[in-house]
Structure formats: structure tokens, C-alpha cells
mmCIF file of N, CA and C in Angstrom:
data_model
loop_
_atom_site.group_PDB
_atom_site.id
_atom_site.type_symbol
_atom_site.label_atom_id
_atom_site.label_comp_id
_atom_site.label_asym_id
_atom_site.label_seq_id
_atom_site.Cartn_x
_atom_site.Cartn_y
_atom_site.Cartn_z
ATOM 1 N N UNK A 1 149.885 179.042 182.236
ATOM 2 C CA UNK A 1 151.046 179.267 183.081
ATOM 3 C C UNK A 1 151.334 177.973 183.852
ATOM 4 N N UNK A 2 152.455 177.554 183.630
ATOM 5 C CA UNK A 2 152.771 176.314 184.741
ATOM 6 C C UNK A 2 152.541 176.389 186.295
ATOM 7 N N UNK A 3 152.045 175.589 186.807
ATOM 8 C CA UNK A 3 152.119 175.686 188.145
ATOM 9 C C UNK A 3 153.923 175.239 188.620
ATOM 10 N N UNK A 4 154.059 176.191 189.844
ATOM 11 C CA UNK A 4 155.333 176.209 190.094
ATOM 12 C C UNK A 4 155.199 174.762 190.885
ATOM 13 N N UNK A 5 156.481 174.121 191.316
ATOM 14 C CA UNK A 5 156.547 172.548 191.873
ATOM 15 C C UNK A 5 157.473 173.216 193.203
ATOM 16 N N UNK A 6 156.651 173.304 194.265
ATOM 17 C CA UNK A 6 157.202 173.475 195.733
ATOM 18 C C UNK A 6 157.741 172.530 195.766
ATOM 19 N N UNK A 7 158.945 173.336 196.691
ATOM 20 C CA UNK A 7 160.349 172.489 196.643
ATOM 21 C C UNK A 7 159.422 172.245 198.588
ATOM 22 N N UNK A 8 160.180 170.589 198.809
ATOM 23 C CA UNK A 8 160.005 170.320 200.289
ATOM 24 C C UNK A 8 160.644 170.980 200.796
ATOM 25 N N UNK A 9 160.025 170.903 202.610
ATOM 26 C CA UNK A 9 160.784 171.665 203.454
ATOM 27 C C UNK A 9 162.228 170.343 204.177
ATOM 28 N N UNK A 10 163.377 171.246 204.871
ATOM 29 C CA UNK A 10 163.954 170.160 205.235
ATOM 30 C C UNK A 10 163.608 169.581 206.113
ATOM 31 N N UNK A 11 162.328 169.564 206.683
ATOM 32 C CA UNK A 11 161.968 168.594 207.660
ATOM 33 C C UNK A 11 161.440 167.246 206.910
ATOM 34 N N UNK A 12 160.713 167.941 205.782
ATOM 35 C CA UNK A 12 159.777 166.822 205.148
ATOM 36 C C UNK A 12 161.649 166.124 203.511
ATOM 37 N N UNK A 13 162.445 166.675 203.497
ATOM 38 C CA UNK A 13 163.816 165.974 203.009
ATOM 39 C C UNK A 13 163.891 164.964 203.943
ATOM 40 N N UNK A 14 164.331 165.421 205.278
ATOM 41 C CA UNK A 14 164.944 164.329 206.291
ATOM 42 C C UNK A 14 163.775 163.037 206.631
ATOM 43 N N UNK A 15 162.643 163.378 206.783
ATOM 44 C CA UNK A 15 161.544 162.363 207.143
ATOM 45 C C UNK A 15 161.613 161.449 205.720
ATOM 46 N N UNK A 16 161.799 161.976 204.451
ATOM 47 C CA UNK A 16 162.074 161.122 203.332
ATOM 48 C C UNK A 16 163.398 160.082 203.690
ATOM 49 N N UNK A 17 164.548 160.635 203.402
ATOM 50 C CA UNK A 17 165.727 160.122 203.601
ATOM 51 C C UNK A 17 165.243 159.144 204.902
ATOM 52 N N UNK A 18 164.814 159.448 205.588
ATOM 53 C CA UNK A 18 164.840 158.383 207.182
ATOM 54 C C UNK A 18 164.137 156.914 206.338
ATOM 55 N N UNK A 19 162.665 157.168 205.918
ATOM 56 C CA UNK A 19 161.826 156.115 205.334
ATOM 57 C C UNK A 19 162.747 155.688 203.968
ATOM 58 N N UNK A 20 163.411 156.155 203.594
ATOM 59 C CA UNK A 20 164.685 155.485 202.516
ATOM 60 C C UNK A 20 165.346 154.653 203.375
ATOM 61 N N UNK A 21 166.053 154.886 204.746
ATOM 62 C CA UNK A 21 167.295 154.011 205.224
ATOM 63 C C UNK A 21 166.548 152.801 205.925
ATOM 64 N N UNK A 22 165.501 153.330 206.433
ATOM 65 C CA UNK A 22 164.455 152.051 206.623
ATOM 66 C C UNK A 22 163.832 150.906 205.955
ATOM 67 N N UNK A 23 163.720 151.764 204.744
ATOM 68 C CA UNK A 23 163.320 150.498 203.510
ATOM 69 C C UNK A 23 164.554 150.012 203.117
ATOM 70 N N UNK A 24 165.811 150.164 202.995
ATOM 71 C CA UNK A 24 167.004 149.947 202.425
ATOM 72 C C UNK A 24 167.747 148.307 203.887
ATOM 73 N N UNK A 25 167.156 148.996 204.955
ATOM 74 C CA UNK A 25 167.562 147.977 206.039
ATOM 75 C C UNK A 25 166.483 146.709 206.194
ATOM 76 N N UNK A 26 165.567 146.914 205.924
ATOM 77 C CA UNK A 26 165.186 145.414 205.877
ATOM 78 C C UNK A 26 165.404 144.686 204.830
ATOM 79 N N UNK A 27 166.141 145.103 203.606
ATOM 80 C CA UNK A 27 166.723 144.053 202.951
ATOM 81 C C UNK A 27 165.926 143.222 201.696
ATOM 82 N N UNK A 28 164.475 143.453 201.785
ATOM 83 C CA UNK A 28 163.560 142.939 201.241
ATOM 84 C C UNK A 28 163.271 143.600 199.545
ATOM 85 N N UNK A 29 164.513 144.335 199.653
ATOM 86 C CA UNK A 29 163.947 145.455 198.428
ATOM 87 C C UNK A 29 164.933 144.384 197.259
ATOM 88 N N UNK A 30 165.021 144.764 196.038
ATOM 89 C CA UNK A 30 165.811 144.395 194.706
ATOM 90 C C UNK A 30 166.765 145.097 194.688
ATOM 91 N N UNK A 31 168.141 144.802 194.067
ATOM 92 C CA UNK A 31 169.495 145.121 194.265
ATOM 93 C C UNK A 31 168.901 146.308 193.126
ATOM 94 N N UNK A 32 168.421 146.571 192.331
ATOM 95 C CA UNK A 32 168.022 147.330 191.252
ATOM 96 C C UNK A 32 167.210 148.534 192.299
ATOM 97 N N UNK A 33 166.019 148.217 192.849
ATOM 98 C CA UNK A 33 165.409 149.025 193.672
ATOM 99 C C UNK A 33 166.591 150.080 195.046
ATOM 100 N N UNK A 34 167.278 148.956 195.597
ATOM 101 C CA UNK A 34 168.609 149.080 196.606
ATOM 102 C C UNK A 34 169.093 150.731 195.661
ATOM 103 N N UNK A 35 169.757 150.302 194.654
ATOM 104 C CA UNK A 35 170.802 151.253 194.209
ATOM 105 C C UNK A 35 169.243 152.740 193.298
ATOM 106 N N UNK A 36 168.442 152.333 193.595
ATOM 107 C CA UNK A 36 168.047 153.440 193.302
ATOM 108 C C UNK A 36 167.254 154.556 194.223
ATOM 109 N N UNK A 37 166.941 153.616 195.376
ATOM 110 C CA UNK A 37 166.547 154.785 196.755
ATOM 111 C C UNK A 37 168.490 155.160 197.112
ATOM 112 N N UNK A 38 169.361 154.387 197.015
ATOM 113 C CA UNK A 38 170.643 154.951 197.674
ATOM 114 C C UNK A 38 170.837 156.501 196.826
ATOM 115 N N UNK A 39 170.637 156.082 195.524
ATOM 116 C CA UNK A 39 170.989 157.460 194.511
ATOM 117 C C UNK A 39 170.026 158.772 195.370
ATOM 118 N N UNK A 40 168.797 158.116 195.492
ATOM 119 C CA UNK A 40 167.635 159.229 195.953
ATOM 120 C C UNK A 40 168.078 159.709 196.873
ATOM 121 N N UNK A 41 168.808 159.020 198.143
ATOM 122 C CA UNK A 41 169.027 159.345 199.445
ATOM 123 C C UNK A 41 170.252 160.323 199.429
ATOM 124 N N UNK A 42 171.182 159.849 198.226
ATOM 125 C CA UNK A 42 172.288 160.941 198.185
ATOM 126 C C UNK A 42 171.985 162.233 197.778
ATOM 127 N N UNK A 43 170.951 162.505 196.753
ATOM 128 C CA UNK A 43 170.379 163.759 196.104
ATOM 129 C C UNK A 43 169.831 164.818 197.720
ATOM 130 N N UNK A 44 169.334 163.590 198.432
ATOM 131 C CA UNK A 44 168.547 164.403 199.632
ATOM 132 C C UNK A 44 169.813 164.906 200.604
ATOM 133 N N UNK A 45 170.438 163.926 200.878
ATOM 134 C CA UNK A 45 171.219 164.318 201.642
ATOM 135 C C UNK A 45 172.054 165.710 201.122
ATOM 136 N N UNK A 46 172.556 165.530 199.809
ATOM 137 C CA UNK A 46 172.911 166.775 199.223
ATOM 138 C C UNK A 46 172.320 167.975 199.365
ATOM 139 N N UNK A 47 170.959 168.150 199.069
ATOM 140 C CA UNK A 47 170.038 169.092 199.868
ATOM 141 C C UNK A 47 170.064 169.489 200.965
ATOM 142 N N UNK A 48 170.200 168.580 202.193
ATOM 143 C CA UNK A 48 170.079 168.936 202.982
ATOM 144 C C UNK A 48 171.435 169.553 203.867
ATOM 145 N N UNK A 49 172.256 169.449 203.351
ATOM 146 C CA UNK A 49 174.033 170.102 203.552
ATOM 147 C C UNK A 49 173.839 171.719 203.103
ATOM 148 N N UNK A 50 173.233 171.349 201.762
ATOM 149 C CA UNK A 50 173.260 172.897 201.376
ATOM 150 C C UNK A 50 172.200 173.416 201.931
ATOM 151 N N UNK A 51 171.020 173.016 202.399
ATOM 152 C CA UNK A 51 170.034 173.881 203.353
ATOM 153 C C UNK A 51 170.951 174.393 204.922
ATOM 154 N N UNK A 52 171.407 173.289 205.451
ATOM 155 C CA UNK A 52 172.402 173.642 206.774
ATOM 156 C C UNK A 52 173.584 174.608 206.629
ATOM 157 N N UNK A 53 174.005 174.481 205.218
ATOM 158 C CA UNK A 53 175.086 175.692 204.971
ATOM 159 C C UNK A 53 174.647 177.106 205.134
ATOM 160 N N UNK A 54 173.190 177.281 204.282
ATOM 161 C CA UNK A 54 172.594 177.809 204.041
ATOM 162 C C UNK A 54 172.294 178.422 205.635
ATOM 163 N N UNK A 55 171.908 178.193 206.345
ATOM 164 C CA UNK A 55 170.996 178.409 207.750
ATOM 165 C C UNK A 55 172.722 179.040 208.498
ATOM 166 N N UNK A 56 173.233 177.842 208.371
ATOM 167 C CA UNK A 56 174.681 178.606 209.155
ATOM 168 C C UNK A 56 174.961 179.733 208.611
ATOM 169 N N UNK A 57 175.147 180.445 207.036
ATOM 170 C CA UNK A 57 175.626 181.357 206.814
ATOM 171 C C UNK A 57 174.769 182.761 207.049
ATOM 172 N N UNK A 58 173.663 182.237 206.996
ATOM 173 C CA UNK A 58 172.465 183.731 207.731
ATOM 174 C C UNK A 58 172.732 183.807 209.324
ATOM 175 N N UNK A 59 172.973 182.634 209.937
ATOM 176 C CA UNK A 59 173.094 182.734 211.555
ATOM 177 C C UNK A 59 174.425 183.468 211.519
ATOM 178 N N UNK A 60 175.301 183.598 210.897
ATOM 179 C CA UNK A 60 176.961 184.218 211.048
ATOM 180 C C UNK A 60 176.684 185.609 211.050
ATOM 181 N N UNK A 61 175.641 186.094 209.580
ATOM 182 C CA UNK A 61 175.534 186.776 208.894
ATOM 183 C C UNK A 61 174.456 187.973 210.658
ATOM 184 N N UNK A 62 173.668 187.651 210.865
ATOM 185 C CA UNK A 62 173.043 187.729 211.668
ATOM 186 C C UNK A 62 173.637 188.170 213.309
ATOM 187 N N UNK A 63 174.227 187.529 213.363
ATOM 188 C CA UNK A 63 175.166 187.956 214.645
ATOM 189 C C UNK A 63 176.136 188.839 214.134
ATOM 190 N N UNK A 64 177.084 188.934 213.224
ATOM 191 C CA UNK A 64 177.723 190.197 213.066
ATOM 192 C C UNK A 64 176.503 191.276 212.920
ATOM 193 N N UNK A 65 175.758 191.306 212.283
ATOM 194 C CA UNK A 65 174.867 192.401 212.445
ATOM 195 C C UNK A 65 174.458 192.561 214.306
ATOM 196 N N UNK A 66 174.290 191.846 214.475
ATOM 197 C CA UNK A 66 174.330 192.307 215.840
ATOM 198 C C UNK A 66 175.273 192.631 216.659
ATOM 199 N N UNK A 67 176.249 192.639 216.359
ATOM 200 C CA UNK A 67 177.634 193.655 216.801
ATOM 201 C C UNK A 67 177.964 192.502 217.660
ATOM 202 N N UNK A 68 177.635 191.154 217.973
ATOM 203 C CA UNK A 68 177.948 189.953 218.712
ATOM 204 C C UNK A 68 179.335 189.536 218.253
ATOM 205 N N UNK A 69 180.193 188.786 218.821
ATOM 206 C CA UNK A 69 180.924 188.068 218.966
ATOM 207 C C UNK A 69 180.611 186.593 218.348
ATOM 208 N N UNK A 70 181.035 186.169 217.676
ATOM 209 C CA UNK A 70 181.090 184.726 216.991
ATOM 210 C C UNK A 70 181.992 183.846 217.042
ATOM 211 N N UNK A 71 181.977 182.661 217.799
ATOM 212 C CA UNK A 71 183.404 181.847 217.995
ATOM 213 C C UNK A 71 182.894 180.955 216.887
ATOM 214 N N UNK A 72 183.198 180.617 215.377
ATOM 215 C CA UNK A 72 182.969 179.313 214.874
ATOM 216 C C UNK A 72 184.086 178.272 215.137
ATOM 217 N N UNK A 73 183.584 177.186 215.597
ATOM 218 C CA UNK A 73 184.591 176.102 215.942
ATOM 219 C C UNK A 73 184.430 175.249 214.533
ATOM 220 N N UNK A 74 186.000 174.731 214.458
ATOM 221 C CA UNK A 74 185.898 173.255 213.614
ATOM 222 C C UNK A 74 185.378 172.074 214.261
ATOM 223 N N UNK A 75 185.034 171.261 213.282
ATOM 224 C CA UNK A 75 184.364 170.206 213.555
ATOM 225 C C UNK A 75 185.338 169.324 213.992
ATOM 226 N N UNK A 76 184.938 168.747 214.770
ATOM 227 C CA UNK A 76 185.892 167.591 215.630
ATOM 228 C C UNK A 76 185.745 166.039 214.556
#
């Protein structure tokens, strides 16, 4: 039976992505290396939109069950 491959949590996404923009800013990396943590960093970041979508739509979901009131504002 395969072992299943745990997906990270988004704490341990964002602590990735951070040590990506860090290695990407000192400059020291290869234009080859450059464009391939940027690709990585976009995959994460992608993740991590749909984890926050994700969290917002149970918090919505969650307060109507609680017979609460919900103001969602647009983003400025």
C-alpha cells in the first residue's frame, strides 16, 4: 500500500514561501535557479488563497448557523 504524502500545513506553506523570497532577494542565486523558486512560490501562494478561501467559507458557513449576522466587506 503506498504511504499517503501529507500535504503541509499553511503555516509550514507560508514559512516555505517566506525562505523562497529571502533566497530570491539576495540575488546570489542563478537566473535558472531565480525562475524556478519564483514558479515554486507561485504554486504556494496558490495554495495558500485556496486554503484562506477555504477558512473564509466555513467562517460564513458557521455564523449563519449561528443565527449571527454577517457583514462581508469588499476589499479595499
Amino acid at each position: 500500500m503506498p504511504k499517503k504524502v501529507k500535504k503541509p500545513s499553511f503555516e509550514e506553506t507560508l514559512q516555505r514561501l517566506e525562505t523562497i523570497v529571502e533566497k530570491m532577494e539576495s540575488g546570489e542565486a542563478t537566473l535558472e535557479k531565480s525562475l524556478d523558486w519564483f514558479e515554486e512560490g507561485m504554486e504556494l501562494i496558490k495554495s495558500c488563497r485556496d486554503e484562506l478561501e477555504q477558512a473564509e467559507q466555513k467562517v460564513q458557513e458557521l455564523v449563519k448557523k449561528s443565527g449571527g449576522e454577517f457583514d462581508l466587506r469588499e476589499k479595499e
